[in-house]
CSV table of N, CA and C in Angstrom, one decimal:
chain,number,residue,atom,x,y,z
A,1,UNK,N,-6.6,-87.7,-93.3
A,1,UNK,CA,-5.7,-88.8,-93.0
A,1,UNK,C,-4.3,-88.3,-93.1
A,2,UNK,N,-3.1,-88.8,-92.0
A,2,UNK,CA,-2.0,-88.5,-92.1
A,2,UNK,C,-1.4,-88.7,-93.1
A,3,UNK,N,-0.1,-88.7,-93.4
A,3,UNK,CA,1.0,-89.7,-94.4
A,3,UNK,C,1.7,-90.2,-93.6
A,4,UNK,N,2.2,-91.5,-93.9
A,4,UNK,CA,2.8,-92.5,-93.0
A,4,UNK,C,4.3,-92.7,-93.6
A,5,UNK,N,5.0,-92.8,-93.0
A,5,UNK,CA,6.6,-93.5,-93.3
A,5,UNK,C,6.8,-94.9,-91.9
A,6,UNK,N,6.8,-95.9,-92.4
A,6,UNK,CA,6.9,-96.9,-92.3
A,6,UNK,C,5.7,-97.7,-91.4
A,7,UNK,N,4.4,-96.9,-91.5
A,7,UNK,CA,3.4,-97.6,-91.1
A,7,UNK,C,3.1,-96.6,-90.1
A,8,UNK,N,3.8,-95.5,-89.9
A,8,UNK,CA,3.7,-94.3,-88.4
A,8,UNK,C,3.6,-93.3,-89.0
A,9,UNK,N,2.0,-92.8,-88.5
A,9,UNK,CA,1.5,-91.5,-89.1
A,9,UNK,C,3.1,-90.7,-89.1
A,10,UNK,N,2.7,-89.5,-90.0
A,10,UNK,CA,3.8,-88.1,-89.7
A,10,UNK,C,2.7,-87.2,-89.9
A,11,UNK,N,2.9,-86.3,-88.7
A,11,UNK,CA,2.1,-85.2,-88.7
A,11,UNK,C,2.7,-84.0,-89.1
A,12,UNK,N,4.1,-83.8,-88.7
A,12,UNK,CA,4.8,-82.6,-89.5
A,12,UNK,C,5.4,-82.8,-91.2
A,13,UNK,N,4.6,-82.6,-91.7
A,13,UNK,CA,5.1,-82.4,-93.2
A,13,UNK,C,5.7,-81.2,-93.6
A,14,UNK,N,6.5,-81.5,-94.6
A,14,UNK,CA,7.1,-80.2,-95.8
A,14,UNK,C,6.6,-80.8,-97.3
A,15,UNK,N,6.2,-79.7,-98.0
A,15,UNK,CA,5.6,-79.7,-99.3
A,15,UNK,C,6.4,-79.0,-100.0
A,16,UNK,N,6.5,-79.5,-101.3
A,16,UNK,CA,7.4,-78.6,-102.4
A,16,UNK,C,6.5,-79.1,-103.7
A,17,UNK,N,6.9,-78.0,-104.4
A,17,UNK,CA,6.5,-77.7,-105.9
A,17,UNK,C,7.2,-77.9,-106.9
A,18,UNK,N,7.0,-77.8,-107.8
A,18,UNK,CA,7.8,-77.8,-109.4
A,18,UNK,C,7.9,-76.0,-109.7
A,19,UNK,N,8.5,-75.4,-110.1
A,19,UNK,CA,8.3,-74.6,-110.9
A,19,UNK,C,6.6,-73.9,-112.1
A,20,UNK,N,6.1,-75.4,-112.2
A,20,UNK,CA,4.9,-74.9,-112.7
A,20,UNK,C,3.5,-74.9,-111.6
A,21,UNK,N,3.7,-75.3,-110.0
A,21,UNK,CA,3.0,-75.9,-109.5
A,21,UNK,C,2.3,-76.9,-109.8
A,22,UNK,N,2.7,-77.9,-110.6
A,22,UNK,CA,1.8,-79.1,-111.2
A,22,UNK,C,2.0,-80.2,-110.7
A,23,UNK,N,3.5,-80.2,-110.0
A,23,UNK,CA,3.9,-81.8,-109.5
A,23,UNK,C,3.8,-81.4,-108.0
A,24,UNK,N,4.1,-81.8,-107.0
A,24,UNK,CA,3.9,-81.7,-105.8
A,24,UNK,C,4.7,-83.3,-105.2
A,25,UNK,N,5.0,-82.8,-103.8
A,25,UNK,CA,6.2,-83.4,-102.9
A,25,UNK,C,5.8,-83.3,-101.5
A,26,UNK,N,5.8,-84.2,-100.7
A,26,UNK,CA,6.0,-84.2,-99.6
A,26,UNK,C,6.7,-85.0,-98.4
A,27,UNK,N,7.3,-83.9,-97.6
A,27,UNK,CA,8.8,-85.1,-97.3
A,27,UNK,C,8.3,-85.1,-95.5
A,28,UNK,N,9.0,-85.6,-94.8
A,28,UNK,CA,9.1,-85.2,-93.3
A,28,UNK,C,9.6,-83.9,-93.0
A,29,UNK,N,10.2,-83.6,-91.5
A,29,UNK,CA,10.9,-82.9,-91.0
A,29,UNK,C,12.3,-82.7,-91.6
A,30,UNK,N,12.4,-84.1,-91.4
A,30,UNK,CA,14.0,-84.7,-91.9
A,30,UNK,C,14.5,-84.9,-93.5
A,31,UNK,N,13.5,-84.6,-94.0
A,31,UNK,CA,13.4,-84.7,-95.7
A,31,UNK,C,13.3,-86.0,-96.5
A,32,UNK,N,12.8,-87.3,-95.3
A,32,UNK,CA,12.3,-88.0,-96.2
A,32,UNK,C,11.3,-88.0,-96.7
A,33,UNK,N,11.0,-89.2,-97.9
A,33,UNK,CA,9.8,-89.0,-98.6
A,33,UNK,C,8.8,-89.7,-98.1
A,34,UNK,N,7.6,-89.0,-98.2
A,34,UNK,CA,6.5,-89.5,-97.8
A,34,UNK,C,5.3,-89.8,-98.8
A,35,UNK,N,5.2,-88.5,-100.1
A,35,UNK,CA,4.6,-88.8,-100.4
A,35,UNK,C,4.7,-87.5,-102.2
A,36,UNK,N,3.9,-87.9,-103.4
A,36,UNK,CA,4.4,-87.8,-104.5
A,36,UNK,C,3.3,-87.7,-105.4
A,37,UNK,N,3.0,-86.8,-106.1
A,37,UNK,CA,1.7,-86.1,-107.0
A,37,UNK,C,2.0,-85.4,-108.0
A,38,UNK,N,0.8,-85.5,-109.1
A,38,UNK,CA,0.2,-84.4,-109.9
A,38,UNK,C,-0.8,-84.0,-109.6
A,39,UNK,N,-1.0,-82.6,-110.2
A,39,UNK,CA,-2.4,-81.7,-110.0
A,39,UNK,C,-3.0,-81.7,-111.5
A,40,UNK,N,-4.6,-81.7,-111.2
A,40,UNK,CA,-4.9,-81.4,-112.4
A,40,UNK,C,-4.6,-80.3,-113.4
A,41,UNK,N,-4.1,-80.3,-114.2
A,41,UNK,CA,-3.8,-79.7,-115.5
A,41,UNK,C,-2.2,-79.5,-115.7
A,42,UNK,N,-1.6,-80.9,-115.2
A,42,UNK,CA,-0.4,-81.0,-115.1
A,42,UNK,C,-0.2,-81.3,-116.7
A,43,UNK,N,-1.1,-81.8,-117.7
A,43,UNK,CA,-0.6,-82.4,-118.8
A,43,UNK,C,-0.2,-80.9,-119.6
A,44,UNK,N,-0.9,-80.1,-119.6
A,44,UNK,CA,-0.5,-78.7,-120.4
A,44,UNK,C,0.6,-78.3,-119.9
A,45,UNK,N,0.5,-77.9,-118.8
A,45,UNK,CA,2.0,-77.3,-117.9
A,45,UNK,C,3.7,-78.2,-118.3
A,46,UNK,N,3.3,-79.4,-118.1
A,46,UNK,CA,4.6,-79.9,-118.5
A,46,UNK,C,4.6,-81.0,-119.2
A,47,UNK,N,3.3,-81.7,-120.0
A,47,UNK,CA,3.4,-82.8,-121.2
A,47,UNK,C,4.2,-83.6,-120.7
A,48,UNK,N,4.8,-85.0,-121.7
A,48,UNK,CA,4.9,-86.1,-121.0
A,48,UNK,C,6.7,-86.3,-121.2
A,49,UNK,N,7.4,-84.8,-121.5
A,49,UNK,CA,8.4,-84.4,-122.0
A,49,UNK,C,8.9,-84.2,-120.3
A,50,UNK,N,8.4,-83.2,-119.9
A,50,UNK,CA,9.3,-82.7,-118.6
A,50,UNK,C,8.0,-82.9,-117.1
A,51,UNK,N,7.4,-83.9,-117.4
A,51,UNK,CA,6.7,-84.4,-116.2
A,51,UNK,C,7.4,-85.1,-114.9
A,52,UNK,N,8.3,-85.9,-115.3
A,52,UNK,CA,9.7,-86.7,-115.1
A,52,UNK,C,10.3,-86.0,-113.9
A,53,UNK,N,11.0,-84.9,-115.0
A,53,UNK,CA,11.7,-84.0,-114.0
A,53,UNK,C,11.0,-82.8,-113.2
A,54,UNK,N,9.4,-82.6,-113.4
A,54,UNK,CA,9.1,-81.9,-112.6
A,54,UNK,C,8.4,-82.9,-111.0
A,55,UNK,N,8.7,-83.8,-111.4
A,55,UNK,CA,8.5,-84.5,-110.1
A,55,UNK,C,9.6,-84.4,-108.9
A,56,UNK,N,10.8,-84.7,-110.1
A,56,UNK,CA,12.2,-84.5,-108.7
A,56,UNK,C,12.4,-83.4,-108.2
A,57,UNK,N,11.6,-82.5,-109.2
A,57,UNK,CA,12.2,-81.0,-108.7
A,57,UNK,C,11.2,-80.2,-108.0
A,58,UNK,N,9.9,-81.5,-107.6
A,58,UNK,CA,9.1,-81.0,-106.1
A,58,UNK,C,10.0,-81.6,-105.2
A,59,UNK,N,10.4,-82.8,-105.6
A,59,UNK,CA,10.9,-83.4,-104.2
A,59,UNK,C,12.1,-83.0,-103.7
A,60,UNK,N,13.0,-82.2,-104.5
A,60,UNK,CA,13.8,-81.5,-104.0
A,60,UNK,C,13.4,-79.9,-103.9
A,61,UNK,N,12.5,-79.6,-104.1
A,61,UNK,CA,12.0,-78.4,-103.2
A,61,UNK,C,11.7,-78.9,-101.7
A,62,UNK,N,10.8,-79.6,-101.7
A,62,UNK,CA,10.5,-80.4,-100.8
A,62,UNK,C,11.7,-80.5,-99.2
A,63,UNK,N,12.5,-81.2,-100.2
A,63,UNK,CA,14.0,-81.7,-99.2
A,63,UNK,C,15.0,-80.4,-98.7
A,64,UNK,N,15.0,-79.4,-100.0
A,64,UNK,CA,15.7,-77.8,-99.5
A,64,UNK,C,14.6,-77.3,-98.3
A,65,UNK,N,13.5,-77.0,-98.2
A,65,UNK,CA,12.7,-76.7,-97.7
A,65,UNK,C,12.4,-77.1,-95.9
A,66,UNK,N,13.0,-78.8,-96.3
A,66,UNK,CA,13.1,-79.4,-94.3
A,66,UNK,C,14.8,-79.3,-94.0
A,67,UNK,N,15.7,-78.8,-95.5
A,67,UNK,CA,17.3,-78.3,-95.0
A,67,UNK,C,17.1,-77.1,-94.1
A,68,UNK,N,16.3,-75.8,-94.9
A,68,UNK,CA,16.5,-74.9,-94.6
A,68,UNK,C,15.4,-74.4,-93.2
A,69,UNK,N,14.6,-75.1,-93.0
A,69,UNK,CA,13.6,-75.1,-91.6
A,69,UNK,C,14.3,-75.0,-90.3
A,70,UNK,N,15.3,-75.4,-89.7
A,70,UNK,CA,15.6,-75.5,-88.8
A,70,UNK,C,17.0,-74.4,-89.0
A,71,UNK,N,17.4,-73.9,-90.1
A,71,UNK,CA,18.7,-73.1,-89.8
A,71,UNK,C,17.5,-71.6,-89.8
A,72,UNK,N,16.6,-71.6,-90.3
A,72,UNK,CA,15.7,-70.2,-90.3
A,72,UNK,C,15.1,-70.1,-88.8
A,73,UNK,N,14.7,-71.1,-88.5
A,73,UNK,CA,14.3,-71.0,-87.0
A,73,UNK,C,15.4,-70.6,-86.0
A,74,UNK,N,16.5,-71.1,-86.2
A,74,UNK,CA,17.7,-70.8,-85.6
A,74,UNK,C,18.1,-69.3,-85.8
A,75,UNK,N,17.9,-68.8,-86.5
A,75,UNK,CA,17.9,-67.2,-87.0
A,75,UNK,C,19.0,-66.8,-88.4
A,76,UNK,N,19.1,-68.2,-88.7
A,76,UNK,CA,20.4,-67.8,-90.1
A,76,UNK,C,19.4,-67.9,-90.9
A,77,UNK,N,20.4,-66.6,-91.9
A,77,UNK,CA,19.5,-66.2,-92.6
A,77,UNK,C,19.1,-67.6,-94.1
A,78,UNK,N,18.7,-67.2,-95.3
A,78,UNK,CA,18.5,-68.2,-96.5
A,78,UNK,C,19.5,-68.0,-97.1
A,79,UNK,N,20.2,-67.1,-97.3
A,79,UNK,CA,21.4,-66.8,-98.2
A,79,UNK,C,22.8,-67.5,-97.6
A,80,UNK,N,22.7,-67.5,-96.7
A,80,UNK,CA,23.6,-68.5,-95.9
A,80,UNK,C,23.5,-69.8,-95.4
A,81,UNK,N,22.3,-69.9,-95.1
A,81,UNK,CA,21.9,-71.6,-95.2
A,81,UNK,C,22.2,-72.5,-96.1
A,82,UNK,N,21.5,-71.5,-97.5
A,82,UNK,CA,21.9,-72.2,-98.9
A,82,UNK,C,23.4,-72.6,-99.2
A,83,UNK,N,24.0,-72.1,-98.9
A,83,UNK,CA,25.5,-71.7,-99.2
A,83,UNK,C,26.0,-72.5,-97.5
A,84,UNK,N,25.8,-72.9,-96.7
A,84,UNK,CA,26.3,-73.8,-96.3
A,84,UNK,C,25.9,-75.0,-96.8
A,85,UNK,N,24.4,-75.3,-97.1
A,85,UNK,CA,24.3,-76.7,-97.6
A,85,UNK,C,25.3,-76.7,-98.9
A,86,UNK,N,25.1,-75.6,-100.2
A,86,UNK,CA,25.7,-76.0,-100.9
A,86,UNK,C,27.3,-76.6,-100.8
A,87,UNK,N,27.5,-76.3,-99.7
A,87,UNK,CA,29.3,-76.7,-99.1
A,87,UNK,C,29.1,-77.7,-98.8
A,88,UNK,N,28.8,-78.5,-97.9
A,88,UNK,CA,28.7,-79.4,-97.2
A,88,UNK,C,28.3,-80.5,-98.8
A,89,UNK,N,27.4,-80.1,-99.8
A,89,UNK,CA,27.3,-81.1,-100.5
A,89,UNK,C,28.2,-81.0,-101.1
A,90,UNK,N,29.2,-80.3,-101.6
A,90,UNK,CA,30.3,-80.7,-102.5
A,90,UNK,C,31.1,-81.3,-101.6
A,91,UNK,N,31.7,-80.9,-100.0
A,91,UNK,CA,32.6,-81.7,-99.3
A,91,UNK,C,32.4,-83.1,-99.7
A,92,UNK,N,31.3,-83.4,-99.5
A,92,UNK,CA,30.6,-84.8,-99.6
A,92,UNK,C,30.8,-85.5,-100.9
A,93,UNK,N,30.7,-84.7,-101.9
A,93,UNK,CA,31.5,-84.8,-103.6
A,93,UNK,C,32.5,-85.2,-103.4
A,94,UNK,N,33.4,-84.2,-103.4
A,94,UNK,CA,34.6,-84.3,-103.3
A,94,UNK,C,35.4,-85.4,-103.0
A,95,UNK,N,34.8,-85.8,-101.5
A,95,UNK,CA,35.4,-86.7,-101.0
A,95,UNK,C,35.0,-88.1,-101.1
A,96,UNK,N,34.0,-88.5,-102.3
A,96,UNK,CA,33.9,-90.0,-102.8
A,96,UNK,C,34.0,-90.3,-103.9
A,97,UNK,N,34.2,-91.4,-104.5
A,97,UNK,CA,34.2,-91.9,-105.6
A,97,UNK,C,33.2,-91.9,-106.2
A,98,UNK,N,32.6,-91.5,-107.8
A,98,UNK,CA,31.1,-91.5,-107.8
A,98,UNK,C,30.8,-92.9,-108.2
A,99,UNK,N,29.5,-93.2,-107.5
A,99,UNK,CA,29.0,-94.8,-107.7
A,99,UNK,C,28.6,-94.9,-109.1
A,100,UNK,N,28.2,-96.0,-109.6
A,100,UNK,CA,27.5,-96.1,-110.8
A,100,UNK,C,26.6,-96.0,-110.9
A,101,UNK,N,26.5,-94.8,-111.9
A,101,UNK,CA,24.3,-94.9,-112.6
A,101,UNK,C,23.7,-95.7,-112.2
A,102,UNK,N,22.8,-96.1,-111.6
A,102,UNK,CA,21.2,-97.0,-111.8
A,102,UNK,C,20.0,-95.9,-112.1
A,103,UNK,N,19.1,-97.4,-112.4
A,103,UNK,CA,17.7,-96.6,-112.9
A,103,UNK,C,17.1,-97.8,-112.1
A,104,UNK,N,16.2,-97.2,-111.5
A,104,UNK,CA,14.9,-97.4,-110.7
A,104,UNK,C,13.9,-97.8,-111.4
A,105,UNK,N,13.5,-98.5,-111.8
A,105,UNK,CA,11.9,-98.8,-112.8
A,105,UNK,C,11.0,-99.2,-111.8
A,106,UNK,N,9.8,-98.4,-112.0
A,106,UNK,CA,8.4,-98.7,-111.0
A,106,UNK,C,7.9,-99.7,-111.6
A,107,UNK,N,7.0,-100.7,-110.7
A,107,UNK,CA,6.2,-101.2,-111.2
A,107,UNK,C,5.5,-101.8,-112.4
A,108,UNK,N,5.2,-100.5,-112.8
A,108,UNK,CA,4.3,-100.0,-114.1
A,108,UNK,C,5.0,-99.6,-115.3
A,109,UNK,N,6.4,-99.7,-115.0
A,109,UNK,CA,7.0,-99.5,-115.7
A,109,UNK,C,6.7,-98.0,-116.3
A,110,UNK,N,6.3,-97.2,-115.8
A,110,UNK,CA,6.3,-95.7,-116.6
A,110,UNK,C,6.9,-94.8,-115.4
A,111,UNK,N,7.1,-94.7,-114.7
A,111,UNK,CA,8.4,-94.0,-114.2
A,111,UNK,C,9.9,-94.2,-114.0
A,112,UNK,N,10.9,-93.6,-114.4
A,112,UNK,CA,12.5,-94.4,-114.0
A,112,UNK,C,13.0,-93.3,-113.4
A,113,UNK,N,13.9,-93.5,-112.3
A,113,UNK,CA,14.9,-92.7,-112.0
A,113,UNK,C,15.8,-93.1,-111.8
A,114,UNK,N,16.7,-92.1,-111.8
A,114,UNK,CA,18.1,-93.0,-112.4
A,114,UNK,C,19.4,-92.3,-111.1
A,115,UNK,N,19.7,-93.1,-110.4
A,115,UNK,CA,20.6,-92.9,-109.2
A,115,UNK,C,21.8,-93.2,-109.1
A,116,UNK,N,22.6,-92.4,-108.6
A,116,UNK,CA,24.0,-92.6,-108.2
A,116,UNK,C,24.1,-92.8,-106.5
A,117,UNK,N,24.4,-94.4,-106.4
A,117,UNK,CA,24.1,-94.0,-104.9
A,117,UNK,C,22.9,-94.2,-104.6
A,118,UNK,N,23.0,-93.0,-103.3
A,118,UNK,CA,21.6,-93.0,-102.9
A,118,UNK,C,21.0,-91.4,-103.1
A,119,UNK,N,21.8,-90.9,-104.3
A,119,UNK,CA,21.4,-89.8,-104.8
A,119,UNK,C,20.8,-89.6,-106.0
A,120,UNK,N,19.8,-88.8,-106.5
A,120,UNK,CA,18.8,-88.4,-107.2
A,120,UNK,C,19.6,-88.0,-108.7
A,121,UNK,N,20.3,-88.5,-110.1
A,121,UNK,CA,20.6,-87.9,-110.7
A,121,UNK,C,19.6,-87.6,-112.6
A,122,UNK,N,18.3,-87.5,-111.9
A,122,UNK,CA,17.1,-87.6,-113.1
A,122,UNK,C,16.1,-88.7,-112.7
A,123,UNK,N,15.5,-88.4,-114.0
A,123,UNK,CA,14.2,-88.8,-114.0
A,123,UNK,C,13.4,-89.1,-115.3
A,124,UNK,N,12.9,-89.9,-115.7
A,124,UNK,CA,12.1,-90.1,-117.1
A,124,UNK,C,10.9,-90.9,-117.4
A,125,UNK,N,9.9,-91.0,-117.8
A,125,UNK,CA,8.6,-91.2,-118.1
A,125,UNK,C,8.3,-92.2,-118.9
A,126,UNK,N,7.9,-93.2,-119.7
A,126,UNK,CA,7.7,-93.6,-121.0
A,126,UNK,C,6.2,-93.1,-121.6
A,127,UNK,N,5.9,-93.7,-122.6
A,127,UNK,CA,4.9,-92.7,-123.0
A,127,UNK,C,3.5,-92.9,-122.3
A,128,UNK,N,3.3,-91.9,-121.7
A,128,UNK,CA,2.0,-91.7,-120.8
A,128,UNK,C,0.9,-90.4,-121.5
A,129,UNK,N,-0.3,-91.0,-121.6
A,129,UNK,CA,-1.1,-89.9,-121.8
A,129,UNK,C,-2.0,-89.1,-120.4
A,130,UNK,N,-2.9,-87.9,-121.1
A,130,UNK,CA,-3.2,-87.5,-119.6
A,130,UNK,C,-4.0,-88.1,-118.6
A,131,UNK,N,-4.4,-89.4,-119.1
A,131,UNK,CA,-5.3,-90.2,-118.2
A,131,UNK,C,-4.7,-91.4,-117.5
A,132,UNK,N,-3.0,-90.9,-117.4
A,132,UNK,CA,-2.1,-91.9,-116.6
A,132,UNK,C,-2.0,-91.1,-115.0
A,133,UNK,N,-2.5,-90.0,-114.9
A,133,UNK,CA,-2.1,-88.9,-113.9
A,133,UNK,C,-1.8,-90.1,-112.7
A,134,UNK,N,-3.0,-90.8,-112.0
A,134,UNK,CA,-2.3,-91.5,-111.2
A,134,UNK,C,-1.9,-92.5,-110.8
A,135,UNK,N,-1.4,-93.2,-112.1
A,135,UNK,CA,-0.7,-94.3,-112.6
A,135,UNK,C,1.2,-94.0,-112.5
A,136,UNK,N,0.9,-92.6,-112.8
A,136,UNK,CA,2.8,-92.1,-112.6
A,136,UNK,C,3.0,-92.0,-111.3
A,137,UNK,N,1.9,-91.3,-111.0
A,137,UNK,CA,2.6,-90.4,-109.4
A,137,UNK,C,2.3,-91.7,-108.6
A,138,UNK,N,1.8,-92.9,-108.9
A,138,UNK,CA,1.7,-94.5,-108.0
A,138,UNK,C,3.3,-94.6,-108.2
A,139,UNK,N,3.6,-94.8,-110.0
A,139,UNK,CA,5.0,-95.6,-110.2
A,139,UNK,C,5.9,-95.0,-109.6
A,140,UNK,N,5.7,-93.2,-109.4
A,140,UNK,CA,7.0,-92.5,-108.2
A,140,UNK,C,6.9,-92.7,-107.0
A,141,UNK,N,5.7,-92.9,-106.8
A,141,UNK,CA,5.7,-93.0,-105.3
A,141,UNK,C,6.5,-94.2,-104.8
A,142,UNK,N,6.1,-95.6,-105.4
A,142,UNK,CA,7.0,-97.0,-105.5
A,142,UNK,C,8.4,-96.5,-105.6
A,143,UNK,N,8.8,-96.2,-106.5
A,143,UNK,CA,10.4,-96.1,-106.9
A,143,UNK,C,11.3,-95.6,-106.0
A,144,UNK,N,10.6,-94.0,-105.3
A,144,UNK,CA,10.7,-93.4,-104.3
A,144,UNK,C,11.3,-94.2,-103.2
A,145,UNK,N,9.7,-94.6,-102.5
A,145,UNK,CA,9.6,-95.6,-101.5
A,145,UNK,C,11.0,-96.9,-101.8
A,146,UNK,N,11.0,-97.6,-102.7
A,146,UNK,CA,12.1,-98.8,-102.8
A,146,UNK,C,13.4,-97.8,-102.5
A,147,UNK,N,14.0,-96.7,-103.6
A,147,UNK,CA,15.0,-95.5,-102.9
A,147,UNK,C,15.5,-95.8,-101.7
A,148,UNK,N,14.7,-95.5,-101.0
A,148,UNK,CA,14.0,-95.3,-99.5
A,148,UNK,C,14.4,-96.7,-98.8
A,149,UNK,N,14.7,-97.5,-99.5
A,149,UNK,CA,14.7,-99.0,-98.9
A,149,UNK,C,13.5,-99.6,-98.3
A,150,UNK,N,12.2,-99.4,-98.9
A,150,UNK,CA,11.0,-99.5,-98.6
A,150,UNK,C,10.5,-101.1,-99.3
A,151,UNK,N,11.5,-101.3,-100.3
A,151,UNK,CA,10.7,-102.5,-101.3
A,151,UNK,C,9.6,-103.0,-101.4
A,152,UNK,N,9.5,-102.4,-102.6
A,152,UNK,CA,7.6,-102.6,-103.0
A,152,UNK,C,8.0,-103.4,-104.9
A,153,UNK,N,8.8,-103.5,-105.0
A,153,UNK,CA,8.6,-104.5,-106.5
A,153,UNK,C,9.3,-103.6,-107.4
A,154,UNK,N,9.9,-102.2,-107.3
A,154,UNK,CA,10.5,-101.6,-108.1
A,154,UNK,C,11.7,-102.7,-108.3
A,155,UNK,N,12.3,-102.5,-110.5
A,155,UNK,CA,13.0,-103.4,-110.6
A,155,UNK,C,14.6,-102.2,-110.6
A,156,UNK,N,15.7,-102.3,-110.8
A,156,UNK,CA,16.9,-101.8,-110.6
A,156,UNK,C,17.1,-102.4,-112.4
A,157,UNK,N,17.9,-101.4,-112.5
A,157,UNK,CA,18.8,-101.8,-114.1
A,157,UNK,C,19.9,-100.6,-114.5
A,158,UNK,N,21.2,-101.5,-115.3
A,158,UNK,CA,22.4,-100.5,-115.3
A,158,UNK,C,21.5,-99.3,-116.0
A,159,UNK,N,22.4,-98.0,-116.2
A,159,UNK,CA,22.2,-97.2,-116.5
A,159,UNK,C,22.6,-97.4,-118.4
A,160,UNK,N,22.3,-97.4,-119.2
A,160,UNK,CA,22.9,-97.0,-120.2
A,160,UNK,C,22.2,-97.4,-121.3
């Protein structure tokens, strides 16, 4: 079965990892999100301490991954791709006022992410044991999806 973004199969996907391969990411071409996991034996690899952030940090593999696809195809190299995105995101810095913190709460209340904007600044868990495996990666996938402007019931709250 495909992954869908807004009801319409996507057949081209990009997948990204965590650093431990435990969390896993799947975005489109374009780097949205489609879709959000753990693997079994995620609870050893990264416990209920850095589970959080090894989520964002598939989905931002994920998202570098459909940045840097089309400048590789184009024939520029990675060393310069990276280093143009990295420009382009500070221009982008630079030139706005930063919004204020939010936090994202799924559902289930066991995932939050906490956003500036419509940008990714963390991630955090509350206390989940390893028989929550996919009870989390539900509550990211929601939080994600709402992100996304998808609204599925995720609640919004200040940051602090």
């Amino acid at each position: 079965m495909l992954p869908e973004i807004g009801g319409a199969p996507v057949k081209n996907t990009i997948n990204g990892v965590d650093r431990t391969g435990s969390a896993y990411a799947v975005v489109d071409p374009v780097g949205r999100f489609v879709d959000i996991g753990l693997r079994p034996g995620w609870w050893p690899a990264l416990g209920p301490v850095r589970v959080a952030a090894a989520l964002v940090e598939a989905l931002e593999a994920a998202r570098m991954q459909a940045a840097l696809a089309p400048l590789v195809q184009r024939g520029e190299g990675r060393d310069r791709a990276r280093s143009r995105i990295t420009a382009a995101y500070r221009l982008i810095d630079e030139g706005r006022e930063q919004p204020a913190l939010q936090v994202i709460i799924g559902p289930r209340g066991l995932f939050r992410l906490h956003v500036r904007g419509g940008r990714v600044d963390g991630a955090e868990v509350g206390p989940v044991t390893p028989a929550d495996t996919e009870r989390i990666a539900a509550d990211a996938r929601d939080v994600l999806t709402e992100l996304a402007g998808g609204r599925v019931g995720a609640r919004y709250a200040p940051a602090g």
